[in-house]
């Protein structure tokens, strides 16, 4: 489903229904609102590419890693395996954060960002790492499980605490006649 600008009143019920059923929401922006570049890096960096790009972001772009949302994809490996060609897609946080806040007020939290008109570009993950890959239903089930565990602990702990308090009170009462 695609919207440009605010959804109309007729589209709002459809949007609410789709959001309730969606496991993940993907945001698409035209490539002219994003920065896409290709980098040639040593093949040894492939195993830890995210950290390498974070560390060297300011060498390859006008930004530091904490100033942007970014995604990457290995596009090709050279025949001698000495170098890899990496596609790097990024958008400044200052540019995207206001839109994400507006979407969040509408109950929309995109998980990924992609370039609309550049299919080979990587996707940018927008959800925090601890919640990445978890759907709303999975997070709700996890929360319910945690709450049930806490309640069971309380059901066990409160009677034990009360019993210990009663034992201490009886011990104090017995100490008086002695």
mmCIF file of the C-alpha atoms, coordinates in Angstrom:
data_MODEL
# 
_entry.id   MODEL 
# 
loop_
_atom_site.group_PDB 
_atom_site.id 
_atom_site.type_symbol 
_atom_site.label_atom_id 
_atom_site.label_alt_id 
_atom_site.label_comp_id 
_atom_site.label_asym_id 
_atom_site.label_entity_id 
_atom_site.label_seq_id 
_atom_site.pdbx_PDB_ins_code 
_atom_site.Cartn_x 
_atom_site.Cartn_y 
_atom_site.Cartn_z 
_atom_site.occupancy 
_atom_site.B_iso_or_equiv 
_atom_site.pdbx_formal_charge 
_atom_site.auth_seq_id 
_atom_site.auth_comp_id 
_atom_site.auth_asym_id 
_atom_site.auth_atom_id 
_atom_site.pdbx_PDB_model_num 
ATOM 1   C CA . UNK A 1 1   ? 0.000   0.000   0.000  1.00 0.00 ? 1   UNK A CA 1 
ATOM 2   C CA . UNK A 1 2   ? 1.413   3.362   -0.945 1.00 0.00 ? 2   UNK A CA 1 
ATOM 3   C CA . UNK A 1 3   ? 0.508   6.785   0.407  1.00 0.00 ? 3   UNK A CA 1 
ATOM 4   C CA . UNK A 1 4   ? 1.865   10.131  -0.561 1.00 0.00 ? 4   UNK A CA 1 
ATOM 5   C CA . UNK A 1 5   ? 1.312   12.607  2.236  1.00 0.00 ? 5   UNK A CA 1 
ATOM 6   C CA . UNK A 1 6   ? -1.469  12.072  4.761  1.00 0.00 ? 6   UNK A CA 1 
ATOM 7   C CA . UNK A 1 7   ? -4.009  9.283   4.120  1.00 0.00 ? 7   UNK A CA 1 
ATOM 8   C CA . UNK A 1 8   ? -7.507  10.466  3.260  1.00 0.00 ? 8   UNK A CA 1 
ATOM 9   C CA . UNK A 1 9   ? -10.494 9.735   5.503  1.00 0.00 ? 9   UNK A CA 1 
ATOM 10  C CA . UNK A 1 10  ? -11.518 6.945   3.145  1.00 0.00 ? 10  UNK A CA 1 
ATOM 11  C CA . UNK A 1 11  ? -8.038  5.400   3.336  1.00 0.00 ? 11  UNK A CA 1 
ATOM 12  C CA . UNK A 1 12  ? -7.711  5.557   7.155  1.00 0.00 ? 12  UNK A CA 1 
ATOM 13  C CA . UNK A 1 13  ? -9.827  2.424   7.940  1.00 0.00 ? 13  UNK A CA 1 
ATOM 14  C CA . UNK A 1 14  ? -7.939  0.466   5.283  1.00 0.00 ? 14  UNK A CA 1 
ATOM 15  C CA . UNK A 1 15  ? -4.643  1.707   6.690  1.00 0.00 ? 15  UNK A CA 1 
ATOM 16  C CA . UNK A 1 16  ? -5.634  0.704   10.237 1.00 0.00 ? 16  UNK A CA 1 
ATOM 17  C CA . UNK A 1 17  ? -6.638  -2.767  9.051  1.00 0.00 ? 17  UNK A CA 1 
ATOM 18  C CA . UNK A 1 18  ? -3.382  -3.265  7.151  1.00 0.00 ? 18  UNK A CA 1 
ATOM 19  C CA . UNK A 1 19  ? -1.282  -2.015  10.088 1.00 0.00 ? 19  UNK A CA 1 
ATOM 20  C CA . UNK A 1 20  ? -2.998  -4.460  12.438 1.00 0.00 ? 20  UNK A CA 1 
ATOM 21  C CA . UNK A 1 21  ? -2.131  -7.361  10.140 1.00 0.00 ? 21  UNK A CA 1 
ATOM 22  C CA . UNK A 1 22  ? 1.373   -6.240  9.140  1.00 0.00 ? 22  UNK A CA 1 
ATOM 23  C CA . UNK A 1 23  ? 4.353   -7.979  10.690 1.00 0.00 ? 23  UNK A CA 1 
ATOM 24  C CA . UNK A 1 24  ? 6.762   -5.322  9.440  1.00 0.00 ? 24  UNK A CA 1 
ATOM 25  C CA . UNK A 1 25  ? 6.370   -1.978  7.733  1.00 0.00 ? 25  UNK A CA 1 
ATOM 26  C CA . UNK A 1 26  ? 8.789   -0.824  5.083  1.00 0.00 ? 26  UNK A CA 1 
ATOM 27  C CA . UNK A 1 27  ? 9.350   2.818   4.219  1.00 0.00 ? 27  UNK A CA 1 
ATOM 28  C CA . UNK A 1 28  ? 10.351  3.675   0.642  1.00 0.00 ? 28  UNK A CA 1 
ATOM 29  C CA . UNK A 1 29  ? 11.944  6.944   -0.378 1.00 0.00 ? 29  UNK A CA 1 
ATOM 30  C CA . UNK A 1 30  ? 13.164  8.139   -3.771 1.00 0.00 ? 30  UNK A CA 1 
ATOM 31  C CA . UNK A 1 31  ? 16.911  7.816   -4.258 1.00 0.00 ? 31  UNK A CA 1 
ATOM 32  C CA . UNK A 1 32  ? 17.306  11.600  -4.512 1.00 0.00 ? 32  UNK A CA 1 
ATOM 33  C CA . UNK A 1 33  ? 16.447  11.823  -0.784 1.00 0.00 ? 33  UNK A CA 1 
ATOM 34  C CA . UNK A 1 34  ? 19.100  9.237   0.123  1.00 0.00 ? 34  UNK A CA 1 
ATOM 35  C CA . UNK A 1 35  ? 22.835  8.920   -0.355 1.00 0.00 ? 35  UNK A CA 1 
ATOM 36  C CA . UNK A 1 36  ? 23.951  5.835   -2.256 1.00 0.00 ? 36  UNK A CA 1 
ATOM 37  C CA . UNK A 1 37  ? 27.564  5.042   -2.902 1.00 0.00 ? 37  UNK A CA 1 
ATOM 38  C CA . UNK A 1 38  ? 29.683  2.058   -3.850 1.00 0.00 ? 38  UNK A CA 1 
ATOM 39  C CA . UNK A 1 39  ? 32.858  1.284   -1.953 1.00 0.00 ? 39  UNK A CA 1 
ATOM 40  C CA . UNK A 1 40  ? 35.765  -0.981  -2.793 1.00 0.00 ? 40  UNK A CA 1 
ATOM 41  C CA . UNK A 1 41  ? 37.038  -2.540  0.429  1.00 0.00 ? 41  UNK A CA 1 
ATOM 42  C CA . UNK A 1 42  ? 39.452  -5.337  1.327  1.00 0.00 ? 42  UNK A CA 1 
ATOM 43  C CA . UNK A 1 43  ? 37.734  -8.735  1.353  1.00 0.00 ? 43  UNK A CA 1 
ATOM 44  C CA . UNK A 1 44  ? 38.911  -9.298  4.939  1.00 0.00 ? 44  UNK A CA 1 
ATOM 45  C CA . UNK A 1 45  ? 36.392  -6.668  6.082  1.00 0.00 ? 45  UNK A CA 1 
ATOM 46  C CA . UNK A 1 46  ? 33.418  -8.739  4.866  1.00 0.00 ? 46  UNK A CA 1 
ATOM 47  C CA . UNK A 1 47  ? 33.035  -10.655 8.136  1.00 0.00 ? 47  UNK A CA 1 
ATOM 48  C CA . UNK A 1 48  ? 32.690  -7.472  10.195 1.00 0.00 ? 48  UNK A CA 1 
ATOM 49  C CA . UNK A 1 49  ? 31.444  -5.078  7.544  1.00 0.00 ? 49  UNK A CA 1 
ATOM 50  C CA . UNK A 1 50  ? 28.900  -3.198  9.690  1.00 0.00 ? 50  UNK A CA 1 
ATOM 51  C CA . UNK A 1 51  ? 31.512  -2.235  12.272 1.00 0.00 ? 51  UNK A CA 1 
ATOM 52  C CA . UNK A 1 52  ? 34.074  -1.353  9.595  1.00 0.00 ? 52  UNK A CA 1 
ATOM 53  C CA . UNK A 1 53  ? 31.592  0.948   7.848  1.00 0.00 ? 53  UNK A CA 1 
ATOM 54  C CA . UNK A 1 54  ? 30.605  2.557   11.160 1.00 0.00 ? 54  UNK A CA 1 
ATOM 55  C CA . UNK A 1 55  ? 34.235  3.196   11.982 1.00 0.00 ? 55  UNK A CA 1 
ATOM 56  C CA . UNK A 1 56  ? 35.119  4.588   8.547  1.00 0.00 ? 56  UNK A CA 1 
ATOM 57  C CA . UNK A 1 57  ? 31.844  6.321   7.664  1.00 0.00 ? 57  UNK A CA 1 
ATOM 58  C CA . UNK A 1 58  ? 33.411  9.802   7.758  1.00 0.00 ? 58  UNK A CA 1 
ATOM 59  C CA . UNK A 1 59  ? 36.109  8.701   5.283  1.00 0.00 ? 59  UNK A CA 1 
ATOM 60  C CA . UNK A 1 60  ? 33.580  7.617   2.647  1.00 0.00 ? 60  UNK A CA 1 
ATOM 61  C CA . UNK A 1 61  ? 30.720  10.056  3.277  1.00 0.00 ? 61  UNK A CA 1 
ATOM 62  C CA . UNK A 1 62  ? 30.309  13.576  4.666  1.00 0.00 ? 62  UNK A CA 1 
ATOM 63  C CA . UNK A 1 63  ? 28.806  12.099  7.867  1.00 0.00 ? 63  UNK A CA 1 
ATOM 64  C CA . UNK A 1 64  ? 29.821  10.204  10.972 1.00 0.00 ? 64  UNK A CA 1 
ATOM 65  C CA . UNK A 1 65  ? 28.077  6.884   11.698 1.00 0.00 ? 65  UNK A CA 1 
ATOM 66  C CA . UNK A 1 66  ? 26.031  8.247   14.631 1.00 0.00 ? 66  UNK A CA 1 
ATOM 67  C CA . UNK A 1 67  ? 24.598  10.971  12.352 1.00 0.00 ? 67  UNK A CA 1 
ATOM 68  C CA . UNK A 1 68  ? 22.993  8.549   9.887  1.00 0.00 ? 68  UNK A CA 1 
ATOM 69  C CA . UNK A 1 69  ? 20.862  5.478   9.406  1.00 0.00 ? 69  UNK A CA 1 
ATOM 70  C CA . UNK A 1 70  ? 22.685  3.200   6.993  1.00 0.00 ? 70  UNK A CA 1 
ATOM 71  C CA . UNK A 1 71  ? 22.474  -0.156  5.295  1.00 0.00 ? 71  UNK A CA 1 
ATOM 72  C CA . UNK A 1 72  ? 24.938  -2.038  3.144  1.00 0.00 ? 72  UNK A CA 1 
ATOM 73  C CA . UNK A 1 73  ? 25.131  -4.982  0.779  1.00 0.00 ? 73  UNK A CA 1 
ATOM 74  C CA . UNK A 1 74  ? 28.066  -6.785  -0.791 1.00 0.00 ? 74  UNK A CA 1 
ATOM 75  C CA . UNK A 1 75  ? 27.493  -6.347  -4.508 1.00 0.00 ? 75  UNK A CA 1 
ATOM 76  C CA . UNK A 1 76  ? 30.366  -8.428  -5.839 1.00 0.00 ? 76  UNK A CA 1 
ATOM 77  C CA . UNK A 1 77  ? 33.665  -10.036 -4.965 1.00 0.00 ? 77  UNK A CA 1 
ATOM 78  C CA . UNK A 1 78  ? 36.678  -9.602  -7.192 1.00 0.00 ? 78  UNK A CA 1 
ATOM 79  C CA . UNK A 1 79  ? 38.030  -12.712 -8.871 1.00 0.00 ? 79  UNK A CA 1 
ATOM 80  C CA . UNK A 1 80  ? 41.210  -12.789 -6.796 1.00 0.00 ? 80  UNK A CA 1 
ATOM 81  C CA . UNK A 1 81  ? 39.137  -12.361 -3.577 1.00 0.00 ? 81  UNK A CA 1 
ATOM 82  C CA . UNK A 1 82  ? 41.287  -9.427  -2.515 1.00 0.00 ? 82  UNK A CA 1 
ATOM 83  C CA . UNK A 1 83  ? 38.486  -6.842  -2.614 1.00 0.00 ? 83  UNK A CA 1 
ATOM 84  C CA . UNK A 1 84  ? 34.715  -6.594  -2.386 1.00 0.00 ? 84  UNK A CA 1 
ATOM 85  C CA . UNK A 1 85  ? 32.374  -4.026  -3.879 1.00 0.00 ? 85  UNK A CA 1 
ATOM 86  C CA . UNK A 1 86  ? 29.884  -2.777  -1.266 1.00 0.00 ? 86  UNK A CA 1 
ATOM 87  C CA . UNK A 1 87  ? 26.731  -0.743  -1.837 1.00 0.00 ? 87  UNK A CA 1 
ATOM 88  C CA . UNK A 1 88  ? 26.149  1.748   1.001  1.00 0.00 ? 88  UNK A CA 1 
ATOM 89  C CA . UNK A 1 89  ? 22.790  3.499   1.419  1.00 0.00 ? 89  UNK A CA 1 
ATOM 90  C CA . UNK A 1 90  ? 22.299  6.144   4.078  1.00 0.00 ? 90  UNK A CA 1 
ATOM 91  C CA . UNK A 1 91  ? 20.116  9.006   5.212  1.00 0.00 ? 91  UNK A CA 1 
ATOM 92  C CA . UNK A 1 92  ? 20.933  11.618  7.860  1.00 0.00 ? 92  UNK A CA 1 
ATOM 93  C CA . UNK A 1 93  ? 19.068  11.108  11.127 1.00 0.00 ? 93  UNK A CA 1 
ATOM 94  C CA . UNK A 1 94  ? 18.230  14.821  11.196 1.00 0.00 ? 94  UNK A CA 1 
ATOM 95  C CA . UNK A 1 95  ? 16.382  14.397  7.907  1.00 0.00 ? 95  UNK A CA 1 
ATOM 96  C CA . UNK A 1 96  ? 14.485  11.193  8.763  1.00 0.00 ? 96  UNK A CA 1 
ATOM 97  C CA . UNK A 1 97  ? 13.776  11.500  12.507 1.00 0.00 ? 97  UNK A CA 1 
ATOM 98  C CA . UNK A 1 98  ? 10.995  14.128  12.167 1.00 0.00 ? 98  UNK A CA 1 
ATOM 99  C CA . UNK A 1 99  ? 9.175   11.899  9.668  1.00 0.00 ? 99  UNK A CA 1 
ATOM 100 C CA . UNK A 1 100 ? 9.621   8.833   11.877 1.00 0.00 ? 100 UNK A CA 1 
ATOM 101 C CA . UNK A 1 101 ? 8.214   10.755  14.848 1.00 0.00 ? 101 UNK A CA 1 
ATOM 102 C CA . UNK A 1 102 ? 5.197   11.830  12.781 1.00 0.00 ? 102 UNK A CA 1 
ATOM 103 C CA . UNK A 1 103 ? 4.625   8.251   11.616 1.00 0.00 ? 103 UNK A CA 1 
ATOM 104 C CA . UNK A 1 104 ? 4.938   6.970   15.192 1.00 0.00 ? 104 UNK A CA 1 
ATOM 105 C CA . UNK A 1 105 ? 2.179   9.374   16.292 1.00 0.00 ? 105 UNK A CA 1 
ATOM 106 C CA . UNK A 1 106 ? -0.016  7.711   13.654 1.00 0.00 ? 106 UNK A CA 1 
ATOM 107 C CA . UNK A 1 107 ? 0.890   4.282   15.048 1.00 0.00 ? 107 UNK A CA 1 
ATOM 108 C CA . UNK A 1 108 ? 3.259   3.432   12.205 1.00 0.00 ? 108 UNK A CA 1 
ATOM 109 C CA . UNK A 1 109 ? 6.769   2.218   13.012 1.00 0.00 ? 109 UNK A CA 1 
ATOM 110 C CA . UNK A 1 110 ? 8.699   1.227   9.880  1.00 0.00 ? 110 UNK A CA 1 
ATOM 111 C CA . UNK A 1 111 ? 11.219  -1.583  10.308 1.00 0.00 ? 111 UNK A CA 1 
ATOM 112 C CA . UNK A 1 112 ? 13.180  -0.897  7.135  1.00 0.00 ? 112 UNK A CA 1 
ATOM 113 C CA . UNK A 1 113 ? 13.885  1.833   4.622  1.00 0.00 ? 113 UNK A CA 1 
ATOM 114 C CA . UNK A 1 114 ? 14.624  1.253   0.966  1.00 0.00 ? 114 UNK A CA 1 
ATOM 115 C CA . UNK A 1 115 ? 15.266  3.295   -2.150 1.00 0.00 ? 115 UNK A CA 1 
ATOM 116 C CA . UNK A 1 116 ? 12.198  3.193   -4.374 1.00 0.00 ? 116 UNK A CA 1 
ATOM 117 C CA . UNK A 1 117 ? 13.933  3.545   -7.716 1.00 0.00 ? 117 UNK A CA 1 
ATOM 118 C CA . UNK A 1 118 ? 17.165  1.619   -7.076 1.00 0.00 ? 118 UNK A CA 1 
ATOM 119 C CA . UNK A 1 119 ? 16.336  -2.074  -6.587 1.00 0.00 ? 119 UNK A CA 1 
ATOM 120 C CA . UNK A 1 120 ? 19.960  -3.201  -6.102 1.00 0.00 ? 120 UNK A CA 1 
ATOM 121 C CA . UNK A 1 121 ? 20.472  -0.826  -3.190 1.00 0.00 ? 121 UNK A CA 1 
ATOM 122 C CA . UNK A 1 122 ? 20.604  -2.253  0.327  1.00 0.00 ? 122 UNK A CA 1 
ATOM 123 C CA . UNK A 1 123 ? 17.872  -1.785  2.913  1.00 0.00 ? 123 UNK A CA 1 
ATOM 124 C CA . UNK A 1 124 ? 18.351  0.300   6.030  1.00 0.00 ? 124 UNK A CA 1 
ATOM 125 C CA . UNK A 1 125 ? 17.175  -1.296  9.273  1.00 0.00 ? 125 UNK A CA 1 
ATOM 126 C CA . UNK A 1 126 ? 15.301  1.255   11.401 1.00 0.00 ? 126 UNK A CA 1 
ATOM 127 C CA . UNK A 1 127 ? 14.242  -0.914  14.365 1.00 0.00 ? 127 UNK A CA 1 
ATOM 128 C CA . UNK A 1 128 ? 16.596  -1.230  17.311 1.00 0.00 ? 128 UNK A CA 1 
ATOM 129 C CA . UNK A 1 129 ? 18.671  -4.444  17.302 1.00 0.00 ? 129 UNK A CA 1 
ATOM 130 C CA . UNK A 1 130 ? 16.888  -5.970  20.315 1.00 0.00 ? 130 UNK A CA 1 
ATOM 131 C CA . UNK A 1 131 ? 13.512  -5.649  18.542 1.00 0.00 ? 131 UNK A CA 1 
ATOM 132 C CA . UNK A 1 132 ? 14.682  -6.389  15.015 1.00 0.00 ? 132 UNK A CA 1 
ATOM 133 C CA . UNK A 1 133 ? 12.832  -9.292  13.480 1.00 0.00 ? 133 UNK A CA 1 
ATOM 134 C CA . UNK A 1 134 ? 10.192  -9.410  16.185 1.00 0.00 ? 134 UNK A CA 1 
ATOM 135 C CA . UNK A 1 135 ? 6.654   -8.768  15.105 1.00 0.00 ? 135 UNK A CA 1 
ATOM 136 C CA . UNK A 1 136 ? 4.135   -6.997  17.314 1.00 0.00 ? 136 UNK A CA 1 
ATOM 137 C CA . UNK A 1 137 ? 2.534   -10.346 18.144 1.00 0.00 ? 137 UNK A CA 1 
ATOM 138 C CA . UNK A 1 138 ? 5.891   -11.879 19.107 1.00 0.00 ? 138 UNK A CA 1 
ATOM 139 C CA . UNK A 1 139 ? 6.736   -8.927  21.363 1.00 0.00 ? 139 UNK A CA 1 
ATOM 140 C CA . UNK A 1 140 ? 3.278   -9.172  22.982 1.00 0.00 ? 140 UNK A CA 1 
ATOM 141 C CA . UNK A 1 141 ? 3.693   -12.923 23.597 1.00 0.00 ? 141 UNK A CA 1 
ATOM 142 C CA . UNK A 1 142 ? 7.130   -12.323 25.108 1.00 0.00 ? 142 UNK A CA 1 
ATOM 143 C CA . UNK A 1 143 ? 5.748   -9.601  27.370 1.00 0.00 ? 143 UNK A CA 1 
ATOM 144 C CA . UNK A 1 144 ? 2.841   -11.843 28.428 1.00 0.00 ? 144 UNK A CA 1 
ATOM 145 C CA . UNK A 1 145 ? 5.289   -14.631 29.268 1.00 0.00 ? 145 UNK A CA 1 
ATOM 146 C CA . UNK A 1 146 ? 7.393   -12.304 31.402 1.00 0.00 ? 146 UNK A CA 1 
ATOM 147 C CA . UNK A 1 147 ? 4.310   -11.011 33.247 1.00 0.00 ? 147 UNK A CA 1 
ATOM 148 C CA . UNK A 1 148 ? 3.122   -14.566 33.954 1.00 0.00 ? 148 UNK A CA 1 
ATOM 149 C CA . UNK A 1 149 ? 6.549   -15.474 35.307 1.00 0.00 ? 149 UNK A CA 1 
ATOM 150 C CA . UNK A 1 150 ? 6.552   -12.424 37.608 1.00 0.00 ? 150 UNK A CA 1 
ATOM 151 C CA . UNK A 1 151 ? 3.060   -13.294 38.864 1.00 0.00 ? 151 UNK A CA 1 
ATOM 152 C CA . UNK A 1 152 ? 4.109   -16.891 39.615 1.00 0.00 ? 152 UNK A CA 1 
ATOM 153 C CA . UNK A 1 153 ? 7.109   -15.650 41.553 1.00 0.00 ? 153 UNK A CA 1 
ATOM 154 C CA . UNK A 1 154 ? 4.864   -13.331 43.567 1.00 0.00 ? 154 UNK A CA 1 
ATOM 155 C CA . UNK A 1 155 ? 2.379   -16.142 44.258 1.00 0.00 ? 155 UNK A CA 1 
ATOM 156 C CA . UNK A 1 156 ? 5.240   -18.190 45.699 1.00 0.00 ? 156 UNK A CA 1 
ATOM 157 C CA . UNK A 1 157 ? 7.145   -15.373 47.436 1.00 0.00 ? 157 UNK A CA 1 
ATOM 158 C CA . UNK A 1 158 ? 4.279   -13.610 49.262 1.00 0.00 ? 158 UNK A CA 1 
ATOM 159 C CA . UNK A 1 159 ? 3.086   -16.647 51.292 1.00 0.00 ? 159 UNK A CA 1 
ATOM 160 C CA . UNK A 1 160 ? 6.704   -17.485 52.178 1.00 0.00 ? 160 UNK A CA 1 
ATOM 161 C CA . UNK A 1 161 ? 7.275   -13.908 53.326 1.00 0.00 ? 161 UNK A CA 1 
ATOM 162 C CA . UNK A 1 162 ? 4.067   -13.967 55.394 1.00 0.00 ? 162 UNK A CA 1 
ATOM 163 C CA . UNK A 1 163 ? 5.023   -17.332 56.952 1.00 0.00 ? 163 UNK A CA 1 
ATOM 164 C CA . UNK A 1 164 ? 8.492   -16.020 57.869 1.00 0.00 ? 164 UNK A CA 1 
ATOM 165 C CA . UNK A 1 165 ? 6.945   -12.892 59.434 1.00 0.00 ? 165 UNK A CA 1 
ATOM 166 C CA . UNK A 1 166 ? 4.549   -15.075 61.477 1.00 0.00 ? 166 UNK A CA 1 
ATOM 167 C CA . UNK A 1 167 ? 7.440   -17.285 62.690 1.00 0.00 ? 167 UNK A CA 1 
ATOM 168 C CA . UNK A 1 168 ? 9.375   -14.197 63.782 1.00 0.00 ? 168 UNK A CA 1 
ATOM 169 C CA . UNK A 1 169 ? 6.308   -12.832 65.608 1.00 0.00 ? 169 UNK A CA 1 
ATOM 170 C CA . UNK A 1 170 ? 5.724   -16.139 67.432 1.00 0.00 ? 170 UNK A CA 1 
ATOM 171 C CA . UNK A 1 171 ? 9.395   -16.370 68.346 1.00 0.00 ? 171 UNK A CA 1 
ATOM 172 C CA . UNK A 1 172 ? 9.232   -12.883 69.824 1.00 0.00 ? 172 UNK A CA 1 
ATOM 173 C CA . UNK A 1 173 ? 6.083   -13.820 71.813 1.00 0.00 ? 173 UNK A CA 1 
ATOM 174 C CA . UNK A 1 174 ? 7.792   -16.941 73.189 1.00 0.00 ? 174 UNK A CA 1 
ATOM 175 C CA . UNK A 1 175 ? 10.834  -14.959 74.204 1.00 0.00 ? 175 UNK A CA 1 
ATOM 176 C CA . UNK A 1 176 ? 8.748   -12.748 76.537 1.00 0.00 ? 176 UNK A CA 1 
ATOM 177 C CA . UNK A 1 177 ? 7.680   -15.518 79.002 1.00 0.00 ? 177 UNK A CA 1 
ATOM 178 C CA . UNK A 1 178 ? 11.202  -16.975 79.125 1.00 0.00 ? 178 UNK A CA 1 
# 
